[in-house]
Short mmCIF file of C-alpha atoms in Angstrom, two decimals:
data_model
loop_
_atom_site.label_atom_id
_atom_site.label_comp_id
_atom_site.label_asym_id
_atom_site.label_seq_id
_atom_site.Cartn_x
_atom_site.Cartn_y
_atom_site.Cartn_z
CA UNK E 1 3.20 26.99 10.00
CA UNK E 2 1.14 26.77 13.20
CA UNK E 3 -0.83 29.95 13.91
CA UNK E 4 -0.99 31.82 17.25
CA UNK E 5 -4.61 30.74 17.65
CA UNK E 6 -3.53 27.17 17.10
CA UNK E 7 -0.78 27.61 19.68
CA UNK E 8 -3.43 28.58 22.22
CA UNK E 9 -5.50 25.55 21.29
CA UNK E 10 -2.44 23.34 21.71
CA UNK E 11 -1.86 24.67 25.22
CA UNK E 12 -5.52 24.11 26.08
CA UNK E 13 -5.34 20.58 24.78
CA UNK E 14 -2.50 19.56 27.07
CA UNK E 15 -4.95 18.64 29.79
CA UNK E 16 -6.81 16.32 27.41
CA UNK E 17 -4.05 13.97 26.31
CA UNK E 18 -5.49 10.67 25.02
CA UNK E 19 -4.66 7.73 27.28
CA UNK E 20 -6.82 5.03 25.70
CA UNK E 21 -5.58 2.12 23.60
CA UNK E 22 -6.61 3.36 20.12
CA UNK E 23 -6.63 -0.15 18.68
CA UNK E 24 -9.16 -1.36 21.25
CA UNK E 25 -11.14 1.87 20.95
CA UNK E 26 -11.66 1.27 17.25
CA UNK E 27 -11.78 -2.53 17.44
CA UNK E 28 -13.31 -3.52 20.80
CA UNK E 29 -12.02 -6.79 22.21
CA UNK E 30 -9.46 -6.83 19.43
CA UNK E 31 -11.98 -7.83 16.75
CA UNK E 32 -10.50 -7.61 13.23
CA UNK E 33 -13.50 -8.87 11.30
CA UNK E 34 -12.57 -12.52 10.79
CA UNK E 35 -11.02 -13.66 14.02
CA UNK E 36 -7.96 -15.01 12.24
CA UNK E 37 -5.47 -12.47 13.54
CA UNK E 38 -4.71 -11.98 17.21
CA UNK E 39 -3.00 -8.59 17.02
CA UNK E 40 -2.48 -7.13 20.46
CA UNK E 41 -0.97 -4.10 22.17
CA UNK E 42 -2.44 -4.93 25.57
CA UNK E 43 0.91 -4.82 27.38
CA UNK E 44 1.90 -1.44 25.95
CA UNK E 45 1.79 1.55 28.40
CA UNK E 46 -0.70 3.70 26.48
CA UNK E 47 -1.33 5.89 29.54
CA UNK E 48 2.28 7.12 29.49
CA UNK E 49 1.64 10.17 27.27
CA UNK E 50 3.76 13.28 26.76
CA UNK E 51 2.61 16.17 24.57
CA UNK E 52 5.06 17.94 22.32
CA UNK E 53 6.27 21.35 23.46
CA UNK E 54 3.98 23.75 21.59
CA UNK E 55 6.61 26.45 21.06
CA UNK E 56 9.17 24.00 19.71
CA UNK E 57 6.62 22.17 17.54
CA UNK E 58 5.69 25.52 16.02
CA UNK E 59 9.06 25.70 14.26
CA UNK E 60 10.64 22.24 14.51
CA UNK E 61 8.15 19.40 15.07
CA UNK E 62 10.78 16.69 14.52
CA UNK E 63 12.84 18.00 17.43
CA UNK E 64 9.69 18.43 19.51
CA UNK E 65 8.89 14.75 18.98
CA UNK E 66 12.41 13.62 19.84
CA UNK E 67 12.47 15.63 23.07
CA UNK E 68 9.05 14.41 24.14
CA UNK E 69 10.07 10.81 23.32
CA UNK E 70 13.02 11.10 25.70
CA UNK E 71 10.65 12.15 28.48
CA UNK E 72 8.34 9.24 27.65
CA UNK E 73 11.13 6.70 28.11
CA UNK E 74 12.36 8.43 31.25
CA UNK E 75 8.90 7.93 32.72
CA UNK E 76 8.65 4.30 31.63
CA UNK E 77 11.37 2.46 29.72
CA UNK E 78 8.74 0.08 28.32
CA UNK E 79 7.49 2.90 26.11
CA UNK E 80 4.59 5.27 25.62
CA UNK E 81 3.07 7.93 23.39
CA UNK E 82 4.09 11.33 22.05
CA UNK E 83 0.97 13.39 21.38
CA UNK E 84 0.60 16.10 18.72
CA UNK E 85 -2.63 18.04 19.36
CA UNK E 86 -4.80 19.49 16.60
CA UNK E 87 -2.75 21.68 14.28
CA UNK E 88 -0.59 21.84 11.17
CA UNK E 89 3.07 20.94 11.65
CA UNK E 90 5.60 21.61 8.89
CA UNK E 91 8.55 19.25 8.52
CA UNK E 92 11.66 20.01 6.50
CA UNK E 93 12.42 16.39 5.64
CA UNK E 94 11.97 12.81 6.83
CA UNK E 95 12.17 12.11 10.53
CA UNK E 96 12.74 9.05 12.69
CA UNK E 97 10.50 7.69 15.38
CA UNK E 98 12.06 6.40 18.58
CA UNK E 99 11.62 2.71 19.31
CA UNK E 100 8.80 2.03 21.80
CA UNK E 101 7.35 5.54 21.36
CA UNK E 102 4.14 5.74 19.32
CA UNK E 103 3.27 8.99 17.54
CA UNK E 104 -0.36 10.00 18.00
CA UNK E 105 -2.51 12.88 16.78
CA UNK E 106 -5.89 14.20 17.90
CA UNK E 107 -8.11 11.13 18.44
CA UNK E 108 -10.73 10.16 15.89
CA UNK E 109 -12.80 7.03 15.36
CA UNK E 110 -14.10 7.98 11.91
CA UNK E 111 -14.06 5.36 9.16
CA UNK E 112 -11.64 5.21 6.24
CA UNK E 113 -14.14 3.51 3.93
CA UNK E 114 -17.50 4.99 2.99
CA UNK E 115 -20.89 3.38 2.63
CA UNK E 116 -20.41 3.16 -1.15
CA UNK E 117 -16.86 1.76 -0.77
CA UNK E 118 -15.98 3.59 -4.01
CA UNK E 119 -15.56 6.74 -1.94
CA UNK E 120 -13.54 7.22 1.23
CA UNK E 121 -15.31 7.60 4.53
CA UNK E 122 -15.29 10.62 6.83
CA UNK E 123 -11.84 10.02 8.33
CA UNK E 124 -10.24 13.48 8.55
CA UNK E 125 -7.53 13.72 11.23
CA UNK E 126 -7.01 17.17 12.70
CA UNK E 127 -3.31 16.66 13.37
CA UNK E 128 -1.72 17.56 10.03
CA UNK E 129 1.89 16.93 8.99
CA UNK E 130 3.17 18.74 5.90
CA UNK E 131 6.32 17.73 4.01
CA UNK E 132 8.19 19.24 1.04
CA UNK E 133 6.75 18.55 -2.39
CA UNK E 134 7.84 15.34 -4.15
CA UNK E 135 10.71 14.78 -1.73
CA UNK E 136 9.45 11.29 -0.74
CA UNK E 137 9.82 12.28 2.88
CA UNK E 138 9.03 9.50 5.32
CA UNK E 139 8.17 8.90 8.94
CA UNK E 140 10.50 6.03 9.71
CA UNK E 141 11.28 3.55 12.44
CA UNK E 142 14.09 1.13 11.54
CA UNK E 143 14.63 -2.13 13.47
CA UNK E 144 11.94 -1.17 15.96
CA UNK E 145 10.19 -3.49 18.37
CA UNK E 146 7.16 -1.37 19.19
CA UNK E 147 6.19 1.52 16.95
CA UNK E 148 3.14 3.16 15.48
CA UNK E 149 1.51 6.20 13.99
CA UNK E 150 -2.13 6.95 14.84
CA UNK E 151 -4.60 9.73 13.89
CA UNK E 152 -2.35 11.81 11.61
CA UNK E 153 -3.05 13.43 8.23
CA UNK E 154 0.24 13.28 6.34
CA UNK E 155 0.59 15.52 3.30
CA UNK E 156 3.67 14.54 1.29
CA UNK E 157 5.16 12.09 3.80
CA UNK E 158 4.87 8.31 3.77
CA UNK E 159 5.54 5.72 6.47
CA UNK E 160 8.34 3.18 6.49
CA UNK E 161 8.56 0.84 9.48
CA UNK E 162 10.82 -2.20 9.83
CA UNK E 163 10.53 -4.63 12.72
CA UNK E 164 13.68 -5.47 14.63
CA UNK E 165 14.79 -9.07 15.04
CA UNK E 166 15.49 -8.63 18.74
CA UNK E 167 13.68 -6.59 21.34
CA UNK E 168 15.02 -3.93 23.66
CA UNK E 169 11.64 -3.54 25.33
CA UNK E 170 10.88 -4.92 28.77
CA UNK E 171 8.19 -7.16 27.31
CA UNK E 172 9.97 -8.70 24.35
CA UNK E 173 7.18 -11.24 23.82
CA UNK E 174 4.80 -8.74 22.20
CA UNK E 175 6.44 -6.48 19.62
CA UNK E 176 4.10 -4.60 17.28
CA UNK E 177 3.91 -2.25 14.33
CA UNK E 178 0.71 -0.18 14.13
CA UNK E 179 -0.50 2.19 11.39
CA UNK E 180 -4.04 3.19 12.36
CA UNK E 181 -6.58 5.82 11.28
CA UNK E 182 -4.27 8.07 9.25
CA UNK E 183 -4.62 9.76 5.88
CA UNK E 184 -1.82 10.00 3.33
CA UNK E 185 -1.76 12.07 0.15
CA UNK E 186 0.70 13.57 -2.30
CA UNK E 187 3.22 10.80 -1.60
CA UNK E 188 5.59 11.11 -4.52
CA UNK E 189 9.27 11.39 -5.39
CA UNK E 190 10.77 12.84 -8.52
CA UNK E 191 14.04 11.17 -9.49
CA UNK E 192 17.01 12.78 -7.72
CA UNK E 193 18.93 12.71 -11.03
CA UNK E 194 17.51 12.71 -14.54
CA UNK E 195 16.89 9.20 -15.85
CA UNK E 196 18.70 8.53 -19.15
CA UNK E 197 16.95 10.33 -21.98
CA UNK E 198 15.07 12.69 -19.68
CA UNK E 199 15.80 16.41 -19.84
CA UNK E 200 14.64 17.13 -16.30
CA UNK E 201 14.24 15.05 -13.14
CA UNK E 202 10.47 15.30 -13.19
CA UNK E 203 9.11 11.74 -13.36
CA UNK E 204 8.08 9.76 -10.25
CA UNK E 205 10.30 7.16 -8.69
CA UNK E 206 8.41 3.98 -9.46
CA UNK E 207 8.75 2.40 -6.00
CA UNK E 208 7.47 5.30 -3.93
CA UNK E 209 5.02 3.91 -1.34
CA UNK E 210 2.55 5.56 1.01
CA UNK E 211 2.68 2.87 3.75
CA UNK E 212 5.63 0.47 3.77
CA UNK E 213 5.82 -2.13 6.55
CA UNK E 214 8.38 -4.88 7.03
CA UNK E 215 7.59 -7.31 9.83
CA UNK E 216 6.53 -10.87 10.60
CA UNK E 217 4.70 -10.66 13.92
CA UNK E 218 1.90 -8.52 15.33
CA UNK E 219 1.49 -6.02 12.49
CA UNK E 220 -1.74 -4.06 12.02
CA UNK E 221 -2.38 -1.61 9.17
CA UNK E 222 -5.99 -0.52 9.42
CA UNK E 223 -8.51 2.24 8.74
CA UNK E 224 -6.14 4.40 6.71
CA UNK E 225 -6.91 6.47 3.61
CA UNK E 226 -4.35 6.79 0.84
CA UNK E 227 -6.07 9.66 -0.89
CA UNK E 228 -6.09 11.21 -4.33
CA UNK E 229 -3.43 13.88 -4.75
CA UNK E 230 -4.32 17.51 -4.19
CA UNK E 231 -0.99 19.00 -5.30
CA UNK E 232 -0.25 19.71 -8.96
CA UNK E 233 2.94 20.18 -10.95
CA UNK E 234 4.05 20.03 -14.57
CA UNK E 235 6.47 17.39 -15.81
CA UNK E 236 8.71 18.34 -18.72
CA UNK E 237 9.97 15.26 -20.52
CA UNK E 238 12.31 14.39 -23.35
CA UNK E 239 11.41 10.85 -24.32
CA UNK E 240 12.33 8.30 -26.94
CA UNK E 241 9.42 7.74 -29.29
CA UNK E 242 8.84 4.63 -31.41
CA UNK E 243 6.66 5.61 -34.39
CA UNK E 244 5.96 1.97 -35.33
CA UNK E 245 5.45 -0.63 -32.62
CA UNK E 246 4.55 -4.25 -33.34
CA UNK E 247 2.52 -4.62 -30.18
CA UNK E 248 0.33 -1.54 -30.09
CA UNK E 249 0.29 0.58 -33.24
CA UNK E 250 0.24 -1.88 -36.13
CA UNK E 251 -3.35 -2.40 -37.34
CA UNK E 252 -4.80 -5.89 -37.09
CA UNK E 253 -3.88 -8.03 -40.08
CA UNK E 254 -0.89 -5.91 -41.05
CA UNK E 255 2.62 -7.39 -40.83
CA UNK E 256 5.28 -5.47 -38.91
CA UNK E 257 7.89 -3.97 -41.24
CA UNK E 258 11.23 -5.79 -41.20
CA UNK E 259 13.07 -2.52 -40.54
CA UNK E 260 10.86 -0.11 -38.61
CA UNK E 261 11.68 3.59 -38.72
CA UNK E 262 14.29 4.68 -36.18
CA UNK E 263 13.28 6.01 -32.80
CA UNK E 264 12.78 9.75 -32.61
CA UNK E 265 12.83 12.21 -29.70
CA UNK E 266 9.62 13.41 -28.09
CA UNK E 267 9.60 16.56 -25.99
CA UNK E 268 6.39 17.16 -24.10
CA UNK E 269 4.84 18.47 -20.91
CA UNK E 270 2.20 16.73 -18.86
CA UNK E 271 0.83 16.70 -15.33
CA UNK E 272 3.09 15.05 -12.79
CA UNK E 273 1.34 11.78 -11.77
CA UNK E 274 1.48 12.01 -7.97
CA UNK E 275 -0.69 8.90 -7.55
CA UNK E 276 1.57 6.67 -9.65
CA UNK E 277 2.90 4.92 -6.52
CA UNK E 278 2.22 1.94 -4.28
CA UNK E 279 -0.47 2.28 -1.63
CA UNK E 280 0.23 -0.29 1.13
CA UNK E 281 3.21 -2.60 0.88
CA UNK E 282 4.02 -5.32 3.43
CA UNK E 283 7.27 -7.27 3.36
CA UNK E 284 8.51 -10.14 5.48
CA UNK E 285 11.73 -10.33 7.48
CA UNK E 286 11.98 -13.95 6.42
CA UNK E 287 10.11 -15.56 9.29
CA UNK E 288 6.59 -16.90 9.79
CA UNK E 289 3.98 -14.17 9.46
CA UNK E 290 1.69 -14.33 12.48
CA UNK E 291 -1.00 -11.85 13.50
CA UNK E 292 -0.41 -9.63 10.46
CA UNK E 293 -3.53 -7.82 9.21
CA UNK E 294 -4.32 -5.20 6.57
CA UNK E 295 -7.90 -4.21 7.32
CA UNK E 296 -10.43 -1.57 6.27
CA UNK E 297 -8.14 0.74 4.28
CA UNK E 298 -9.14 2.89 1.29
CA UNK E 299 -6.49 3.37 -1.40
CA UNK E 300 -6.52 5.58 -4.49
CA UNK E 301 -3.94 5.12 -7.23
CA UNK E 302 -3.10 5.82 -10.84
CA UNK E 303 -0.60 3.06 -11.61
CA UNK E 304 1.30 0.50 -9.50
CA UNK E 305 -0.45 -1.60 -6.81
CA UNK E 306 -3.03 -0.71 -4.20
CA UNK E 307 -2.23 -3.36 -1.55
CA UNK E 308 0.58 -5.93 -1.71
CA UNK E 309 2.01 -8.29 0.88
CA UNK E 310 4.13 -11.35 1.60
CA UNK E 311 2.63 -14.16 3.68
CA UNK E 312 4.39 -17.18 5.19
CA UNK E 313 2.18 -19.53 7.18
CA UNK E 314 5.16 -21.60 8.30
CA UNK E 315 3.87 -24.88 6.88
CA UNK E 316 6.54 -25.04 4.20
CA UNK E 317 5.96 -27.45 1.34
CA UNK E 318 3.28 -29.45 3.17
CA UNK E 319 0.38 -29.94 0.79
CA UNK E 320 -2.44 -32.22 -0.14
CA UNK E 321 -2.66 -34.09 3.18
CA UNK E 322 -5.55 -34.32 5.61
CA UNK E 323 -4.14 -31.45 7.66
CA UNK E 324 -3.54 -28.88 4.93
CA UNK E 325 -6.76 -29.77 3.11
CA UNK E 326 -8.73 -28.54 6.08
CA UNK E 327 -9.99 -24.95 5.79
CA UNK E 328 -8.89 -24.46 9.39
CA UNK E 329 -5.28 -24.73 8.18
CA UNK E 330 -5.71 -22.34 5.28
CA UNK E 331 -5.33 -18.58 5.40
CA UNK E 332 -3.25 -18.53 8.58
CA UNK E 333 -0.67 -16.06 7.29
CA UNK E 334 -1.43 -12.45 6.38
CA UNK E 335 -5.10 -11.38 6.58
CA UNK E 336 -6.27 -8.78 4.01
CA UNK E 337 -9.90 -7.83 4.64
CA UNK E 338 -12.50 -5.13 3.99
CA UNK E 339 -10.17 -2.91 1.97
CA UNK E 340 -11.05 -0.91 -1.13
CA UNK E 341 -8.72 0.02 -4.01
CA UNK E 342 -9.82 2.72 -6.45
CA UNK E 343 -7.74 2.87 -9.64
CA UNK E 344 -8.15 5.99 -11.79
CA UNK E 345 -10.03 5.42 -15.04
CA UNK E 346 -9.44 7.03 -18.43
CA UNK E 347 -5.86 8.16 -17.79
CA UNK E 348 -2.85 7.93 -20.12
CA UNK E 349 0.44 6.32 -19.15
CA UNK E 350 2.79 8.53 -21.13
CA UNK E 351 5.91 6.83 -19.83
CA UNK E 352 6.70 4.21 -17.21
CA UNK E 353 10.15 5.32 -16.06
CA UNK E 354 10.59 8.69 -17.74
CA UNK E 355 12.83 7.47 -20.57
CA UNK E 356 10.56 6.54 -23.47
CA UNK E 357 6.95 6.71 -24.54
CA UNK E 358 4.93 3.84 -23.11
CA UNK E 359 3.76 1.05 -25.43
CA UNK E 360 1.10 -1.62 -25.24
CA UNK E 361 3.62 -4.20 -24.03
CA UNK E 362 4.62 -2.02 -21.09
CA UNK E 363 3.23 -2.55 -17.62
CA UNK E 364 2.39 0.11 -15.11
CA UNK E 365 0.63 -2.57 -13.04
CA UNK E 366 -2.62 -0.71 -12.24
CA UNK E 367 -3.31 -3.62 -9.93
CA UNK E 368 -5.67 -3.92 -6.98
CA UNK E 369 -4.14 -6.60 -4.73
CA UNK E 370 -0.88 -8.55 -5.09
CA UNK E 371 -0.06 -11.54 -2.90
CA UNK E 372 3.15 -13.51 -2.51
CA UNK E 373 4.03 -16.50 -0.35
CA UNK E 374 1.63 -18.93 1.31
CA UNK E 375 -1.41 -18.88 3.57
CA UNK E 376 -3.04 -15.53 2.68
CA UNK E 377 -6.60 -14.86 3.86
CA UNK E 378 -8.12 -12.42 1.36
CA UNK E 379 -11.73 -11.65 2.09
CA UNK E 380 -14.47 -9.03 1.66
CA UNK E 381 -12.27 -6.62 -0.31
CA UNK E 382 -13.57 -4.46 -3.13
CA UNK E 383 -11.98 -2.61 -6.01
CA UNK E 384 -12.53 -0.47 -9.08
CA UNK E 385 -9.54 -1.51 -11.18
CA UNK E 386 -8.80 0.07 -14.55
CA UNK E 387 -5.91 0.03 -17.00
CA UNK E 388 -4.26 3.06 -18.58
CA UNK E 389 -4.11 3.98 -22.25
CA UNK E 390 -0.76 4.25 -24.00
CA UNK E 391 0.23 7.08 -26.36
CA UNK E 392 -0.08 6.61 -30.11
CA UNK E 393 2.60 9.24 -30.67
CA UNK E 394 4.30 12.20 -29.08
CA UNK E 395 1.71 14.01 -26.96
CA UNK E 396 -1.06 11.92 -28.56
CA UNK E 397 -3.26 9.64 -26.45
CA UNK E 398 -3.95 6.26 -28.05
CA UNK E 399 -6.57 3.58 -27.54
CA UNK E 400 -4.30 0.66 -26.61
CA UNK E 401 -3.85 -0.10 -22.92
CA UNK E 402 -0.94 -1.16 -20.77
CA UNK E 403 -0.78 -4.78 -19.67
CA UNK E 404 -1.79 -6.12 -16.23
CA UNK E 405 -4.72 -4.46 -14.42
CA UNK E 406 -5.44 -7.49 -12.23
CA UNK E 407 -7.89 -7.34 -9.35
CA UNK E 408 -6.08 -9.98 -7.24
CA UNK E 409 -2.87 -11.62 -8.43
CA UNK E 410 -0.30 -14.18 -7.45
CA UNK E 411 2.23 -14.60 -10.25
CA UNK E 412 5.37 -16.58 -11.01
CA UNK E 413 7.59 -13.62 -10.07
CA UNK E 414 6.32 -13.97 -6.48
CA UNK E 415 7.06 -17.70 -6.22
CA UNK E 416 6.30 -20.81 -8.27
CA UNK E 417 3.64 -22.19 -5.92
CA UNK E 418 0.39 -20.93 -4.38
CA UNK E 419 -0.51 -22.84 -1.22
CA UNK E 420 -3.17 -22.67 1.51
CA UNK E 421 -4.64 -19.32 0.42
CA UNK E 422 -8.28 -18.35 0.81
CA UNK E 423 -10.00 -15.88 -1.54
CA UNK E 424 -13.46 -15.28 -0.10
CA UNK E 425 -16.23 -12.86 -1.22
CA UNK E 426 -14.02 -10.28 -2.92
CA UNK E 427 -15.85 -7.96 -5.34
CA UNK E 428 -13.87 -6.38 -8.19
CA UNK E 429 -16.89 -5.93 -10.44
CA UNK E 430 -16.84 -2.11 -10.57
CA UNK E 431 -13.80 -1.75 -12.85
CA UNK E 432 -13.22 -2.27 -16.56
CA UNK E 433 -10.28 -4.47 -15.53
CA UNK E 434 -9.82 -6.68 -12.45
CA UNK E 435 -9.47 -10.44 -13.11
CA UNK E 436 -8.51 -12.67 -10.17
CA UNK E 437 -5.51 -14.64 -11.35
CA UNK E 438 -3.08 -17.37 -10.35
CA UNK E 439 -0.68 -16.63 -13.18
CA UNK E 440 1.94 -18.93 -14.74
CA UNK E 441 2.48 -20.90 -11.52
CA UNK E 442 4.07 -24.35 -11.34
CA UNK E 443 1.82 -25.72 -8.61
CA UNK E 444 -1.32 -24.85 -6.65
CA UNK E 445 -2.41 -26.74 -3.55
CA UNK E 446 -5.00 -26.49 -0.79
CA UNK E 447 -6.68 -23.26 -1.90
CA UNK E 448 -10.24 -22.05 -1.53
CA UNK E 449 -11.66 -19.58 -4.06
CA UNK E 450 -15.28 -18.87 -3.16
CA UNK E 451 -17.90 -16.19 -3.74
CA UNK E 452 -15.69 -13.76 -5.68
CA UNK E 453 -16.73 -11.44 -8.51
CA UNK E 454 -14.27 -10.39 -11.20
CA UNK E 455 -14.04 -7.03 -12.93
CA UNK E 456 -16.17 -5.69 -15.78
CA UNK E 457 -19.30 -6.71 -13.93
CA UNK E 458 -18.18 -10.27 -13.31
CA UNK E 459 -17.13 -11.19 -16.85
CA UNK E 460 -13.33 -11.35 -16.53
CA UNK E 461 -11.23 -14.34 -15.50
CA UNK E 462 -11.00 -16.01 -12.11
CA UNK E 463 -8.55 -18.81 -11.36
CA UNK E 464 -5.59 -20.40 -13.13
CA UNK E 465 -4.10 -18.55 -16.08
CA UNK E 466 -1.24 -20.02 -18.12
CA UNK E 467 1.81 -17.96 -19.00
CA UNK E 468 5.32 -18.29 -20.32
CA UNK E 469 6.57 -20.01 -17.15
CA UNK E 470 3.75 -22.56 -16.95
CA UNK E 471 5.15 -26.12 -17.24
CA UNK E 472 4.51 -27.87 -20.56
CA UNK E 473 2.11 -30.30 -18.91
CA UNK E 474 0.30 -27.48 -17.12
CA UNK E 475 0.10 -26.26 -13.55
CA UNK E 476 0.01 -29.06 -10.96
CA UNK E 477 -3.21 -28.73 -8.96
CA UNK E 478 -4.19 -30.44 -5.70
CA UNK E 479 -7.24 -29.70 -3.55
CA UNK E 480 -8.28 -26.44 -5.19
CA UNK E 481 -11.87 -25.74 -4.10
CA UNK E 482 -13.77 -23.28 -6.30
CA UNK E 483 -17.45 -22.39 -5.97
CA UNK E 484 -19.98 -19.59 -6.32
CA UNK E 485 -17.65 -17.28 -8.26
CA UNK E 486 -18.73 -14.92 -11.02
CA UNK E 487 -17.78 -15.97 -13.61
CA UNK E 488 -17.11 -19.59 -12.75
CA UNK E 489 -13.45 -19.99 -11.83
CA UNK E 490 -11.01 -21.92 -13.96
CA UNK E 491 -9.60 -24.35 -11.40
CA UNK E 492 -7.90 -27.15 -13.30
CA UNK E 493 -4.65 -27.40 -15.23
#
């Protein structure tokens, strides 16, 4: 709840509403670090700012936003900004943004990433939104043409924006989605009903996401922190336990019994894993992805994926010709640059979905970066990627680890071909896991993999890795350029 002293500060702040373009303030001249993305909000009326009514925001910030947004559009139908001054605002549930009305908190230009990259920077927004615990509340904007959230610290509430196919704005030529200089923590959702075999609905929904963006054009997700959870709760579970498991508990050299003992129940309590969720997730609407960037974010996680995206450079199946071989035609889709993903080390994955004890064949992903589609530009990212241990019995931590734990991955589940991607100077060396893998693909064409360092200090794999879906004669490879990687990349079938 907002205090009386805060209320006074809100009133005093009304005369200091921010009217700058926050994107250009943080990235002068629109620079994004590589010059491959031309994101722009230059035609947006940033000076059309309305502050929320302090008295209303004290008790009902969602209504305060909606009312202020109406005034914004009355002033200028092309859009504008609703401003929440410094303070803590308590929301009862998810709330919807109005198309063409950006939500903005107290301005800050602090950095999301720190000098060490393994630690977040000093970004600490003073406009704080609080949401109910584990409700997976979200700040949403569905089918929007121009929307954004800037300079907000969200505690318990994620973001979910989807870009509309048609524009209702006056300037339909420049839609945008912007998520800039925010912090997100405690983004979690316990199942609304108990999963089968679970005594209480206390395990996280596996697809909870801190920042979820769906859009093909002019999308910018930058300088955000997805932070380690600060809330705590106990999870009471009734799981199915497998006392003998042929993939993680049978000692080396011992043959699995023909008839293993039957499964037995396991009742246990453990800490609720708030950070077992996705960090940043970008999806496509099915078109060509142009001017889409994920830049300079810091993501903490304990399971799932730090940053994942879908890129479509619009070149289709063109490959191996003089045009697509050129580096100038590679990496023209989604740009992922200067991010850091920190995956918790030394933790136990007791269960993946809250139904049975995890085993060594299970995956909880624990992945740094996941690409799908064609034409990704992945450069200058870092990560400390680690896998989780699995239990050896009920309430007993084992030494075997879950599968996956990739640093950067494109796999067969995301499409049979990898084309026109660039992986440049990414450093995953800090983690005990973190290979850079093109896994079980049918074909690879016109890629550049240069200057990357894999996990475990540069000793894990980089390049092509065969899997169950790999063709019998191997992955078809054309114009795959690999150099200066540590270790040397495997770049042939």
